[in-house]
Short mmCIF file of C-alpha atoms and ligand atoms in Angstrom, two decimals:
data_model
loop_
_atom_site.label_atom_id
_atom_site.label_comp_id
_atom_site.label_asym_id
_atom_site.label_seq_id
_atom_site.Cartn_x
_atom_site.Cartn_y
_atom_site.Cartn_z
CA UNK A 1 84.93 98.60 111.80
CA UNK A 2 88.35 100.09 112.84
CA UNK A 3 88.16 102.47 115.61
CA UNK A 4 91.15 104.49 116.76
CA UNK A 5 90.74 106.46 119.92
CA UNK A 6 93.19 109.09 121.50
CA UNK A 7 96.06 107.06 119.99
CA UNK A 8 99.45 108.53 121.01
CA UNK A 9 103.00 107.38 120.20
CA UNK A 10 106.04 108.58 121.77
CA UNK A 11 109.23 106.85 120.50
CA UNK A 12 111.27 105.76 123.70
CA UNK A 13 114.69 105.97 122.30
CA UNK A 14 114.53 109.73 121.57
CA UNK A 15 111.31 110.80 123.28
CA UNK A 16 109.85 111.99 119.98
CA UNK A 17 105.94 112.32 119.96
CA UNK A 18 105.22 110.93 116.44
CA UNK A 19 101.33 110.81 117.03
CA UNK A 20 99.62 113.40 119.10
CA UNK A 21 96.08 112.07 119.67
CA UNK A 22 94.63 110.31 116.70
CA UNK A 23 90.94 109.59 116.46
CA UNK A 24 89.68 107.68 113.46
CA UNK A 25 86.81 105.46 112.36
CA UNK A 26 87.27 103.36 109.23
CA UNK A 27 84.34 101.50 107.94
CA UNK A 28 84.41 97.83 106.63
CA UNK A 29 85.30 97.50 103.00
CA UNK A 30 86.65 101.13 102.69
CA UNK A 31 90.00 101.93 101.07
CA UNK A 32 91.50 104.79 103.04
CA UNK A 33 94.81 106.49 102.29
CA UNK A 34 97.01 107.95 104.89
CA UNK A 35 98.41 111.00 103.20
CA UNK A 36 100.90 113.50 104.36
CA UNK A 37 104.49 114.88 104.25
CA UNK A 38 107.47 112.80 105.24
CA UNK A 39 107.69 112.29 109.13
CA UNK A 40 103.93 113.18 109.60
CA UNK A 41 103.34 109.70 111.27
CA UNK A 42 101.73 107.53 108.56
CA UNK A 43 104.01 104.58 109.00
CA UNK A 44 103.71 104.80 112.70
CA UNK A 45 99.83 104.46 112.52
CA UNK A 46 100.29 101.47 110.21
CA UNK A 47 102.78 99.74 112.54
CA UNK A 48 100.48 100.36 115.43
CA UNK A 49 97.50 98.84 113.65
CA UNK A 50 99.72 95.90 112.69
CA UNK A 51 100.87 95.41 116.26
CA UNK A 52 104.60 95.91 115.24
CA UNK A 53 104.71 98.96 117.64
CA UNK A 54 102.96 99.38 121.00
CA UNK A 55 101.09 102.59 121.47
CA UNK A 56 102.15 105.08 124.39
CA UNK A 57 98.29 105.42 125.07
CA UNK A 58 95.15 105.18 123.37
CA UNK A 59 93.14 102.28 121.86
CA UNK A 60 92.64 100.35 118.64
CA UNK A 61 89.48 98.32 118.21
CA UNK A 62 88.62 96.03 115.35
CA UNK A 63 84.86 95.38 115.49
CA UNK A 64 84.53 96.61 119.03
CA UNK A 65 87.35 94.50 120.24
CA UNK A 66 90.57 96.17 121.42
CA UNK A 67 93.57 94.54 119.77
CA UNK A 68 96.27 96.65 121.56
CA UNK A 69 97.40 93.49 123.56
CA UNK A 70 97.09 91.20 120.59
CA UNK A 71 100.01 89.60 118.89
CA UNK A 72 100.40 90.66 115.29
CA UNK A 73 99.74 87.13 114.06
CA UNK A 74 96.31 87.17 115.84
CA UNK A 75 95.06 90.60 114.42
CA UNK A 76 94.07 89.06 111.01
CA UNK A 77 96.06 91.57 109.00
CA UNK A 78 97.80 91.50 105.58
CA UNK A 79 100.88 93.76 105.30
CA UNK A 80 102.51 94.84 102.20
CA UNK A 81 105.63 97.09 102.22
CA UNK A 82 107.28 99.07 99.43
CA UNK A 83 110.19 96.55 99.10
CA UNK A 84 108.06 93.48 98.33
CA UNK A 85 110.09 91.33 100.75
CA UNK A 86 109.49 88.14 98.69
CA UNK A 87 111.58 85.14 99.20
CA UNK A 88 114.18 85.06 96.53
CA UNK A 89 114.72 81.31 96.47
CA UNK A 90 111.06 80.44 96.02
CA UNK A 91 108.88 80.57 93.02
CA UNK A 92 105.88 82.80 92.79
CA UNK A 93 103.54 80.08 93.74
CA UNK A 94 105.64 79.02 96.58
CA UNK A 95 105.94 82.52 97.82
CA UNK A 96 102.16 82.98 97.74
CA UNK A 97 101.43 79.69 99.38
CA UNK A 98 104.12 80.30 102.09
CA UNK A 99 101.76 82.03 104.66
CA UNK A 100 99.26 79.19 104.45
CA UNK A 101 101.82 76.49 105.08
CA UNK A 102 103.25 77.78 108.41
CA UNK A 103 102.07 78.95 111.74
CA UNK A 104 99.05 77.76 113.76
CA UNK A 105 96.59 77.52 110.87
CA UNK A 106 99.00 75.40 108.79
CA UNK A 107 97.28 73.78 105.83
CA UNK A 108 97.98 70.85 103.77
CA UNK A 109 100.19 71.61 100.80
CA UNK A 110 97.32 70.69 98.24
CA UNK A 111 94.80 72.82 99.94
CA UNK A 112 97.26 75.81 100.25
CA UNK A 113 98.03 75.48 96.41
CA UNK A 114 94.28 75.55 95.52
CA UNK A 115 93.81 78.78 97.53
CA UNK A 116 97.01 80.42 96.19
CA UNK A 117 95.99 79.63 92.57
CA UNK A 118 92.57 81.13 93.20
CA UNK A 119 93.92 84.41 94.40
CA UNK A 120 96.76 84.37 91.66
CA UNK A 121 93.76 84.22 89.10
CA UNK A 122 92.24 87.31 90.69
CA UNK A 123 95.49 89.30 90.73
CA UNK A 124 96.48 88.13 87.28
CA UNK A 125 99.75 86.44 88.00
CA UNK A 126 98.91 82.81 87.00
CA UNK A 127 101.54 82.85 84.29
CA UNK A 128 104.23 83.91 86.68
CA UNK A 129 103.68 80.96 89.02
CA UNK A 130 106.94 79.25 88.25
CA UNK A 131 109.18 82.32 88.01
CA UNK A 132 111.47 83.52 90.90
CA UNK A 133 111.30 87.12 92.14
CA UNK A 134 114.56 88.00 90.56
CA UNK A 135 113.06 87.16 86.97
CA UNK A 136 110.29 89.58 87.31
CA UNK A 137 109.55 93.31 87.03
CA UNK A 138 108.91 95.55 90.18
CA UNK A 139 105.31 95.73 89.14
CA UNK A 140 104.97 92.01 88.88
CA UNK A 141 106.91 91.51 92.29
CA UNK A 142 104.48 94.03 93.88
CA UNK A 143 101.53 92.16 92.54
CA UNK A 144 102.96 88.90 94.06
CA UNK A 145 103.51 90.61 97.48
CA UNK A 146 99.83 91.81 97.41
CA UNK A 147 98.57 88.31 96.52
CA UNK A 148 100.60 86.84 99.25
CA UNK A 149 98.86 89.22 101.81
CA UNK A 150 95.41 88.41 100.32
CA UNK A 151 95.69 84.58 100.52
CA UNK A 152 95.52 84.74 104.25
CA UNK A 153 92.02 86.33 103.68
CA UNK A 154 92.89 89.07 106.33
CA UNK A 155 90.21 91.21 107.67
CA UNK A 156 92.32 94.39 107.00
CA UNK A 157 95.10 95.05 104.38
CA UNK A 158 97.75 97.45 105.26
CA UNK A 159 99.84 98.88 102.28
CA UNK A 160 102.92 101.00 103.07
CA UNK A 161 103.94 103.09 100.01
CA UNK A 162 103.52 99.82 97.95
CA UNK A 163 104.06 101.71 94.56
CA UNK A 164 107.08 103.94 95.45
CA UNK A 165 109.61 101.56 93.82
CA UNK A 166 107.66 101.50 90.52
CA UNK A 167 108.35 103.96 87.56
CA UNK A 168 105.51 106.54 86.81
CA UNK A 169 103.65 104.72 84.16
CA UNK A 170 103.45 101.37 86.04
CA UNK A 171 102.31 103.16 89.10
CA UNK A 172 99.35 104.48 87.40
CA UNK A 173 98.56 100.99 86.06
CA UNK A 174 99.12 99.10 89.29
CA UNK A 175 97.02 101.71 91.27
CA UNK A 176 94.15 101.10 89.10
CA UNK A 177 94.53 97.39 89.47
CA UNK A 178 94.81 97.68 93.32
CA UNK A 179 91.63 99.74 93.51
CA UNK A 180 89.71 97.20 91.30
CA UNK A 181 91.15 94.21 93.27
CA UNK A 182 90.32 95.60 96.83
CA UNK A 183 86.74 96.66 95.71
CA UNK A 184 86.23 93.15 94.17
CA UNK A 185 87.34 91.42 97.39
CA UNK A 186 85.69 93.99 99.60
CA UNK A 187 88.67 94.07 102.07
CA UNK A 188 89.10 97.15 104.33
CA UNK A 189 92.38 98.61 103.24
CA UNK A 190 94.58 101.31 104.58
CA UNK A 191 97.15 102.50 102.04
CA UNK A 192 100.09 104.92 103.01
CA UNK A 193 101.30 107.33 100.42
CA UNK A 194 102.95 110.86 100.41
CA UNK A 195 101.51 111.30 96.75
CA UNK A 196 98.33 113.36 96.65
CA UNK A 197 97.41 112.23 93.14
CA UNK A 198 97.70 108.61 94.02
CA UNK A 199 95.62 109.12 97.12
CA UNK A 200 92.94 111.09 95.08
CA UNK A 201 92.72 108.48 92.51
CA UNK A 202 92.30 105.36 94.62
CA UNK A 203 90.77 106.25 97.92
CA UNK A 204 87.28 106.22 99.16
CA UNK A 205 88.38 108.38 101.97
CA UNK A 206 91.69 110.23 102.69
CA UNK A 207 93.19 110.88 106.12
CA UNK A 208 95.62 113.87 105.64
CA UNK A 209 98.12 114.04 108.50
CA UNK A 210 100.71 116.67 109.68
CA UNK A 211 102.93 116.62 112.70
CA UNK A 212 101.30 113.61 114.14
CA UNK A 213 97.76 115.10 113.95
CA UNK A 214 94.89 114.23 111.58
CA UNK A 215 94.17 117.56 109.69
CA UNK A 216 91.15 116.25 107.84
CA UNK A 217 89.56 112.92 107.30
CA UNK A 218 87.17 113.04 104.33
CA UNK A 219 86.27 111.99 100.74
CA UNK A 220 88.76 113.08 98.21
CA UNK A 221 86.81 115.81 96.45
CA UNK A 222 86.09 117.56 99.83
CA UNK A 223 89.73 117.83 100.64
CA UNK A 224 90.21 119.74 97.50
CA UNK A 225 87.00 121.87 97.46
CA UNK A 226 86.40 122.05 101.22
CA UNK A 227 89.77 122.09 103.14
CA UNK A 228 89.43 122.46 106.77
CA UNK A 229 92.54 124.56 107.21
CA UNK A 230 95.40 126.20 105.38
CA UNK A 231 97.65 123.06 105.66
CA UNK A 232 95.20 120.96 103.67
CA UNK A 233 94.44 123.73 101.23
CA UNK A 234 98.22 124.05 100.46
CA UNK A 235 98.81 120.24 100.58
CA UNK A 236 95.97 119.41 97.95
CA UNK A 237 96.23 120.90 94.39
CA UNK A 238 98.89 121.09 91.77
CA UNK A 239 100.00 123.80 91.01
CA UNK A 240 99.70 124.74 94.66
CA UNK A 241 97.16 127.23 95.79
CA UNK A 242 98.04 131.02 95.73
CA UNK A 243 98.41 132.51 99.23
CA UNK A 244 98.13 136.21 100.10
CA UNK A 245 98.61 137.88 103.48
CA UNK A 246 95.85 140.69 103.63
CA UNK A 247 94.49 143.08 106.03
CA UNK A 248 90.87 143.66 106.81
CA UNK A 249 89.79 147.17 106.75
CA UNK A 250 86.14 147.90 107.13
CA UNK A 251 84.53 146.52 103.91
CA UNK A 252 87.59 145.08 102.16
CA UNK A 253 90.54 142.82 102.52
CA UNK A 254 93.33 145.13 101.36
CA UNK A 255 96.45 144.27 99.38
CA UNK A 256 99.03 146.18 97.42
CA UNK A 257 97.72 145.19 93.90
CA UNK A 258 94.29 143.84 94.64
CA UNK A 259 91.83 144.14 97.37
CA UNK A 260 88.63 141.90 97.98
CA UNK A 261 85.31 143.71 98.48
CA UNK A 262 83.70 141.72 101.31
CA UNK A 263 80.22 142.51 100.05
CA UNK A 264 80.83 140.33 97.02
CA UNK A 265 81.79 137.19 99.09
CA UNK A 266 79.05 134.49 99.49
CA UNK A 267 77.90 135.31 103.01
CA UNK A 268 76.65 131.77 103.36
CA UNK A 269 80.14 130.32 103.08
CA UNK A 270 81.25 132.02 106.38
CA UNK A 271 82.26 129.37 108.92
CA UNK A 272 83.49 131.47 111.79
CA UNK A 273 83.67 135.08 113.05
CA UNK A 274 85.36 137.56 110.74
CA UNK A 275 86.58 140.33 112.98
CA UNK A 276 90.38 140.11 113.04
CA UNK A 277 92.75 142.23 111.09
CA UNK A 278 95.24 139.83 109.46
CA UNK A 279 94.00 137.07 107.25
CA UNK A 280 95.50 134.63 104.80
CA UNK A 281 93.64 134.24 101.41
CA UNK A 282 93.90 131.29 99.31
CA UNK A 283 93.01 131.36 95.56
CA UNK A 284 93.55 128.24 93.52
CA UNK A 285 95.13 128.87 90.05
CA UNK A 286 91.92 127.96 88.14
CA UNK A 287 89.98 130.56 89.96
CA UNK A 288 91.82 133.58 88.56
CA UNK A 289 89.76 134.39 85.57
CA UNK A 290 91.00 136.69 82.59
CA UNK A 291 88.86 139.74 81.98
CA UNK A 292 88.86 142.99 80.17
CA UNK A 293 87.33 144.74 83.15
CA UNK A 294 89.60 143.38 85.74
CA UNK A 295 90.10 143.42 89.44
CA UNK A 296 93.82 143.99 88.86
CA UNK A 297 96.29 144.03 86.07
CA UNK A 298 99.65 142.29 86.10
CA UNK A 299 102.63 141.62 83.94
CA UNK A 300 103.22 137.87 82.90
CA UNK A 301 106.65 136.67 84.06
CA UNK A 302 106.50 133.33 82.39
CA UNK A 303 104.11 130.88 80.70
CA UNK A 304 104.34 127.14 81.09
CA UNK A 305 102.46 124.95 78.81
CA UNK A 306 100.74 121.87 80.42
CA UNK A 307 98.83 120.20 77.59
CA UNK A 308 95.52 121.97 76.89
CA UNK A 309 96.25 124.73 79.63
CA UNK A 310 98.83 127.23 80.26
CA UNK A 311 100.30 128.07 83.62
CA UNK A 312 100.76 131.83 83.76
CA UNK A 313 103.23 133.07 86.49
CA UNK A 314 102.88 136.56 87.76
CA UNK A 315 103.33 138.57 90.97
CA UNK A 316 100.61 140.18 93.04
CA UNK A 317 100.14 141.50 96.63
CA UNK A 318 103.62 140.42 97.39
CA UNK A 319 103.42 136.77 96.21
CA UNK A 320 104.46 134.81 93.40
CA UNK A 321 101.25 133.51 91.80
CA UNK A 322 100.15 130.83 89.21
CA UNK A 323 96.91 131.04 87.18
CA UNK A 324 95.71 128.43 84.86
CA UNK A 325 94.38 129.79 81.52
CA UNK A 326 93.22 128.11 78.41
CA UNK A 327 96.00 127.63 75.67
CA UNK A 328 93.69 129.32 73.11
CA UNK A 329 93.90 132.70 75.19
CA UNK A 330 97.45 132.90 73.64
CA UNK A 331 99.10 134.64 76.70
CA UNK A 332 102.83 135.25 76.34
CA UNK A 333 105.60 136.42 78.61
CA UNK A 334 105.66 140.08 79.09
CA UNK A 335 101.97 140.52 78.33
CA UNK A 336 99.95 142.82 80.63
CA UNK A 337 96.68 140.93 81.45
CA UNK A 338 93.84 141.60 83.71
CA UNK A 339 92.29 138.95 86.17
CA UNK A 340 89.08 138.58 88.13
CA UNK A 341 88.64 136.28 90.90
CA UNK A 342 85.80 133.77 91.79
CA UNK A 343 84.52 135.29 94.89
CA UNK A 344 82.63 132.13 95.83
CA UNK A 345 85.65 129.95 95.36
CA UNK A 346 88.36 131.68 97.30
CA UNK A 347 89.22 130.65 101.02
CA UNK A 348 89.93 132.86 103.91
CA UNK A 349 92.03 131.50 106.86
CA UNK A 350 93.10 132.96 110.20
CA UNK A 351 96.80 133.42 110.79
CA UNK A 352 96.88 130.05 112.66
CA UNK A 353 95.53 128.25 109.51
CA UNK A 354 91.75 127.90 110.68
CA UNK A 355 89.33 128.39 107.89
CA UNK A 356 86.83 131.24 108.16
CA UNK A 357 85.36 131.26 104.61
P1 ATP B 1 107.64 108.88 105.53
O1 ATP B 1 106.75 109.23 104.50
O2 ATP B 1 109.07 109.54 105.44
O3 ATP B 1 107.82 107.28 105.72
P2 ATP B 1 105.86 108.88 107.87
O4 ATP B 1 104.93 109.77 107.81
O5 ATP B 1 105.52 107.42 107.59
O6 ATP B 1 107.28 109.32 106.98
P3 ATP B 1 106.73 107.89 110.31
O7 ATP B 1 107.79 106.86 109.81
O8 ATP B 1 105.55 107.38 111.03
O9 ATP B 1 106.55 108.97 109.33
O10 ATP B 1 107.67 108.75 111.46
C1 ATP B 1 107.09 109.89 112.24
C2 ATP B 1 108.15 110.46 112.94
O11 ATP B 1 108.63 109.57 114.02
C3 ATP B 1 109.29 111.04 112.11
O12 ATP B 1 109.78 112.20 112.73
C4 ATP B 1 110.39 110.00 112.48
O13 ATP B 1 111.58 110.50 112.49
C5 ATP B 1 109.87 109.48 113.89
N1 ATP B 1 110.39 108.09 114.07
C6 ATP B 1 109.90 107.09 113.37
N2 ATP B 1 110.45 105.86 113.77
C7 ATP B 1 111.18 106.28 114.94
C8 ATP B 1 111.91 105.42 115.79
N3 ATP B 1 112.02 104.06 115.83
N4 ATP B 1 112.56 106.09 116.87
C9 ATP B 1 112.44 107.45 116.96
N5 ATP B 1 111.82 108.12 116.14
C10 ATP B 1 111.14 107.60 115.12
#
């Protein structure tokens, strides 16, 4: 198990506090994504785990033993970066063997070759053995880089945006492969990405970060369905969740075009006191439902076709909104349509982003 406690990092050169106080536990064999916008501190955590950076305070333990004062070489970690970093003058086989033939645990060439070939078979790169990095595609090079990290049979595999140099289609393919491979080998893996789809598709758990703080550490579906705060609700989901600033007045949350009757909310979903005046309401595009008897009527600004669904753009309660409707509903620009909302699927947040409902 990896335990991170009160981990803080202030960069000495500019005094910037990149990590505020991180607490995380990662179980053996789990594939965990660190997800968040640029600058939220993902790479900083990875570099602290790898020992490439020293923390300002806090602790990192692998299996109950602190690794803070251990040299990167002694942490039993495999690292893969987005730019592959293969040796251009070596063949694939030589690249993969390389970590086994240097350092303290230096092996005989024959033994190193045997282990390298075993892992190359698992990652499907046997036929590339005699090629040099310059003769391969980005996807092939990334597979080689991952194999080179795996041959050392590290306890933990750290991947920093490993797919970001690949085109969209190849990314899909390689991310499936990475998941299969990691689960087959059973290695604890921490994968940095800023792409929510990538994180949702491969992870056992996701750590979503913002401003050097963990916003939520959870299974992928919970991040979408049960966001802990407004940041997570807005970060997860495409199209982005619709947001409305509304005022609570007696039995309703009141807006210019539509109000929400508080009695129709599922009372069991309230998580905190609900006695303030200003609230932020989040409604995902799929939870606006077309209806003849509607909560509100609106004019369709534009319609975007996305395969079997339409995204309908409209304005309500002072916000530009998106709803997903079935293509067979035949909604067109300029139509006047009526929407209801799913009361048990909306979210209510306080102004500071804390979730109330
Ligand atoms: P990205 O997705 O853009 O790689 P990230 O989430 O990985 O972002 P980090 O690289 O961890 O973010 O950086 C976190 C913050 O720390 C950023 O604001 C960055 O500018 C700052 N930072 C990173 N490295 C240094 C450094 N060596 N000196 C000073 N500040 C740094």
